[in-house]
N, CA, C and O atoms as a MOPAC input file, in Angstrom:
PM7 MOZYME 1SCF
protein

 N     88.33100 1   109.86300 1    65.17900 1
 C     88.75500 1   108.99200 1    66.28700 1
 C     90.26700 1   108.74500 1    66.25400 1
 O     90.91100 1   108.65900 1    67.30000 1
 N     90.81800 1   108.63200 1    65.06400 1
 C     92.24700 1   108.32300 1    64.93000 1
 C     93.11000 1   109.42900 1    65.52400 1
 O     94.13400 1   109.15200 1    66.15000 1
 N     92.70100 1   110.68000 1    65.33200 1
 C     93.53200 1   111.77500 1    65.85900 1
 C     93.49500 1   111.79200 1    67.38700 1
 O     94.46500 1   112.20700 1    68.02100 1
 N     92.38400 1   111.34500 1    67.98700 1
 C     92.29600 1   111.25300 1    69.45000 1
 C     93.27700 1   110.19000 1    69.95200 1
 O     93.99500 1   110.40500 1    70.92800 1
 N     93.29500 1   109.03600 1    69.26800 1
 C     94.20500 1   107.94700 1    69.65600 1
 C     95.65200 1   108.39700 1    69.53600 1
 O     96.48800 1   108.10200 1    70.38900 1
 N     95.93600 1   109.14600 1    68.41600 1
 C     97.31600 1   109.59600 1    68.21200 1
 C     97.75900 1   110.52900 1    69.34500 1
 O     98.93400 1   110.56900 1    69.71100 1
 N     96.79500 1   111.27800 1    69.89200 1
 C     97.14700 1   112.16200 1    70.99200 1
 C     97.26500 1   111.38100 1    72.30400 1
 O     98.07800 1   111.74100 1    73.15600 1
 N     96.48300 1   110.33300 1    72.48300 1
 C     96.47200 1   109.57200 1    73.73700 1
 C     97.67700 1   108.65800 1    73.89200 1
 O     98.23300 1   108.53700 1    74.98300 1
 N     98.08300 1   108.01500 1    72.80200 1
 C     99.14800 1   106.99900 1    72.89000 1
 C    100.46100 1   107.55100 1    73.45300 1
 O    101.03700 1   106.91100 1    74.33300 1
 N    100.96800 1   108.70600 1    72.99500 1
 C    102.22900 1   109.20700 1    73.58100 1
 C    102.11300 1   109.45700 1    75.08400 1
 O    103.09300 1   109.28700 1    75.81000 1
 N    100.94000 1   109.85500 1    75.55900 1
 C    100.75500 1   110.06500 1    76.98600 1
 C    100.58800 1   108.75200 1    77.72500 1
 O    100.97000 1   108.64000 1    78.89000 1
 N    100.01600 1   107.75200 1    77.05500 1
 C     99.73200 1   106.47500 1    77.70900 1
 C    100.99600 1   105.65200 1    77.91200 1
 O    101.09200 1   104.89500 1    78.87700 1
 N    101.96900 1   105.79200 1    77.00800 1
 C    103.18100 1   104.96800 1    77.10500 1
 C    103.96800 1   105.26000 1    78.38600 1
 O    104.26400 1   104.32200 1    79.12700 1
 N    104.32200 1   106.51900 1    78.68200 1
 C    105.05100 1   106.77600 1    79.93800 1
 C    104.22400 1   106.39200 1    81.15000 1
 O    104.76000 1   105.91400 1    82.15000 1
 N    102.90300 1   106.60200 1    81.06200 1
 C    102.02500 1   106.27200 1    82.17400 1
 C    102.05200 1   104.77000 1    82.44500 1
 O    102.10400 1   104.34300 1    83.59800 1
 N    102.01700 1   103.96600 1    81.36800 1
 C    102.06400 1   102.50700 1    81.51800 1
 C    103.39700 1   102.07600 1    82.11800 1
 O    103.44200 1   101.22700 1    83.00900 1
 N    104.48100 1   102.66600 1    81.62300 1
 C    105.81200 1   102.34200 1    82.15500 1
 C    105.88100 1   102.71700 1    83.63400 1
 O    106.40300 1   101.95800 1    84.45100 1
 N    105.35200 1   103.89400 1    83.97000 1
 C    105.33200 1   104.36500 1    85.35600 1
 C    104.56200 1   103.38600 1    86.24200 1
 O    105.00300 1   103.05900 1    87.34400 1
 N    103.40500 1   102.92100 1    85.75500 1
 C    102.60400 1   101.96600 1    86.52700 1
 C    103.35800 1   100.66500 1    86.73700 1
 O    103.33600 1   100.10000 1    87.83100 1
 N    104.03100 1   100.18500 1    85.68700 1
 C    104.77600 1    98.92500 1    85.79400 1
 C    105.90600 1    99.06300 1    86.81400 1
 O    106.12100 1    98.16900 1    87.63100 1
 N    106.62400 1   100.18300 1    86.76400 1
 C    107.72400 1   100.40800 1    87.70800 1
 C    107.18500 1   100.49800 1    89.12900 1
 O    107.73700 1    99.89100 1    90.04700 1
 N    106.10600 1   101.25700 1    89.30700 1
 C    105.51800 1   101.41600 1    90.63900 1
 C    105.06100 1   100.07300 1    91.20000 1
 O    105.31000 1    99.76500 1    92.36500 1
 N    104.38900 1    99.27200 1    90.36500 1
 C    103.87900 1    97.99300 1    90.86900 1
 C    105.03200 1    97.06300 1    91.23600 1
 O    104.93200 1    96.31800 1    92.21100 1
 N    106.12600 1    97.09300 1    90.47000 1
 C    107.25900 1    96.22400 1    90.80500 1
 C    107.91200 1    96.68800 1    92.10500 1
 O    108.35300 1    95.86300 1    92.90500 1
 N    107.97600 1    98.01300 1    92.32200 1
 C    108.54200 1    98.53300 1    93.57300 1
 C    107.65800 1    98.13300 1    94.74300 1
 O    108.15200 1    97.71300 1    95.78900 1
 N    106.33200 1    98.26700 1    94.56100 1
 C    105.39700 1    97.92100 1    95.64200 1
 C    105.51900 1    96.44200 1    95.98000 1
 O    105.51200 1    96.07200 1    97.15400 1
 N    105.63200 1    95.59100 1    94.95800 1
 C    105.76800 1    94.15000 1    95.19600 1
 C    107.06600 1    93.86500 1    95.94900 1
 O    107.08100 1    93.06200 1    96.88200 1
 N    108.16000 1    94.52500 1    95.54200 1
 C    109.45000 1    94.33900 1    96.22700 1
 C    109.34800 1    94.74600 1    97.69100 1
 O    109.81900 1    94.03300 1    98.57700 1
 N    108.72800 1    95.90000 1    97.93900 1
 C    108.59000 1    96.39900 1    99.31000 1
 C    107.72600 1    95.44400 1   100.12800 1
 O    108.04400 1    95.13300 1   101.27600 1
 N    106.62700 1    94.98100 1    99.52500 1
 C    105.72600 1    94.06500 1   100.23800 1
 C    106.45300 1    92.77000 1   100.58400 1
 O    106.31500 1    92.25900 1   101.69500 1
 N    107.22400 1    92.23900 1    99.64200 1
 C    107.97100 1    91.01000 1    99.90800 1
 C    109.01000 1    91.24400 1   100.99600 1
 O    109.22700 1    90.38200 1   101.84800 1
 N    109.65100 1    92.40600 1   100.96900 1
 C    110.65400 1    92.72100 1   101.98200 1
 C    110.00100 1    92.85000 1   103.35700 1
 O    110.55600 1    92.40000 1   104.36000 1
 N    108.80700 1    93.47300 1   103.39800 1
 C    108.11900 1    93.64400 1   104.67300 1
 C    107.65700 1    92.30200 1   105.23600 1
 O    107.58800 1    92.12200 1   106.45100 1
 N    107.34100 1    91.36100 1   104.34400 1
 C    106.86500 1    90.05400 1   104.79400 1
 C    108.02700 1    89.11600 1   105.11800 1
 O    107.82000 1    88.01200 1   105.62100 1
 N    109.25100 1    89.56300 1   104.82600 1
 C    110.42900 1    88.75300 1   105.09900 1
 C    110.59600 1    88.61100 1   106.61500 1
 O    110.61800 1    89.62000 1   107.32000 1
 N    110.71400 1    87.39400 1   107.12800 1
 C    110.82100 1    87.18900 1   108.58400 1
 C    111.97100 1    87.95500 1   109.22200 1
 O    111.85200 1    88.43500 1   110.34900 1
 N    113.08600 1    88.07100 1   108.50100 1
 C    114.23500 1    88.78600 1   109.07000 1
 C    113.89200 1    90.24800 1   109.28500 1
 O    114.24300 1    90.83400 1   110.30900 1
 N    113.19400 1    90.84100 1   108.30100 1
 C    112.81500 1    92.25200 1   108.41000 1
 C    111.79900 1    92.41800 1   109.53700 1
 O    111.88100 1    93.36700 1   110.31700 1
 N    110.83800 1    91.49000 1   109.62000 1
 C    109.82600 1    91.57600 1   110.66600 1
 C    110.45400 1    91.47700 1   112.04900 1
 O    110.07800 1    92.22800 1   112.94900 1
 N    111.40900 1    90.55700 1   112.23600 1
 C    112.03200 1    90.40800 1   113.55000 1
 C    112.88200 1    91.64000 1   113.87000 1
 O    112.96000 1    92.06200 1   115.02400 1
 N    113.53000 1    92.22400 1   112.82700 1
 C    114.32200 1    93.43500 1   113.03400 1
 C    113.40500 1    94.58700 1   113.42900 1
 O    113.73500 1    95.37300 1   114.31800 1
 N    112.25100 1    94.68500 1   112.76700 1
 C    111.29600 1    95.75100 1   113.06700 1
 C    110.72300 1    95.55900 1   114.47300 1
 O    110.50900 1    96.52700 1   115.20400 1
 N    110.47800 1    94.30500 1   114.84100 1
 C    109.97500 1    94.01600 1   116.18300 1
 C    110.97200 1    94.44300 1   117.24700 1
 O    110.58600 1    94.99100 1   118.27900 1
 N    112.25900 1    94.19400 1   116.99900 1
 C    113.31000 1    94.62500 1   117.94200 1
 C    113.31200 1    96.14000 1   118.06700 1
 O    113.44500 1    96.68400 1   119.16300 1
 N    113.16400 1    96.82000 1   116.92800 1
 C    113.15000 1    98.28000 1   116.90000 1
 C    111.99900 1    98.81000 1   117.75800 1
 O    112.18500 1    99.72600 1   118.55900 1
 N    110.82100 1    98.23300 1   117.58800 1
 C    109.64500 1    98.66200 1   118.34300 1
 C    109.84000 1    98.39500 1   119.83700 1
 O    109.43800 1    99.20800 1   120.66900 1
 N    110.45000 1    97.27000 1   120.17900 1
 C    110.68400 1    96.93000 1   121.58300 1
 C    111.64400 1    97.92900 1   122.21900 1
 O    111.45400 1    98.33800 1   123.36400 1
 N    112.67000 1    98.31800 1   121.47700 1
 C    113.63100 1    99.29300 1   121.99200 1
 C    112.93800 1   100.63600 1   122.22500 1
 O    113.18700 1   101.31600 1   123.22100 1
 N    112.04600 1   101.01000 1   121.26700 1
 C    111.32600 1   102.26600 1   121.40900 1
 C    110.44100 1   102.22000 1   122.65700 1
 O    110.36900 1   103.19100 1   123.41100 1
 N    109.77700 1   101.10100 1   122.86600 1
 C    108.91100 1   100.94400 1   124.02900 1
 C    109.70200 1   100.96900 1   125.32700 1
 O    109.23500 1   101.50700 1   126.33100 1
 N    110.90800 1   100.38400 1   125.31200 1
 C    111.73700 1   100.32400 1   126.52800 1
 C    112.25800 1   101.71300 1   126.88700 1
 O    112.43800 1   102.03300 1   128.06300 1
 N    112.50400 1   102.54900 1   125.84700 1
 C    113.05000 1   103.87300 1   126.09600 1
 C    112.02500 1   104.79800 1   126.75100 1
 O    112.38700 1   105.66100 1   127.55100 1
 N    110.76000 1   104.62200 1   126.41800 1
 C    109.72600 1   105.53600 1   126.92900 1
 C    109.45300 1   105.30800 1   128.40300 1
 O    108.61200 1   105.99200 1   128.98800 1

C-alpha cells in the first residue's frame, strides 16, 4: 500500500494546487459577474447589440 501512496502523492499535489487556483479564479469571476457595475455595463452592451440589429 505504501508504494501506491508514494506514487499517488506527487500527482495529487499539483492537482490539489490546480483545483485551489481554479476555484479561486471561479470565485473571483463569479463575484465580478455579480458586481452591479459589471451587470449594468453588460446590460448596456446587450442593449446596444439589440439596437444595432
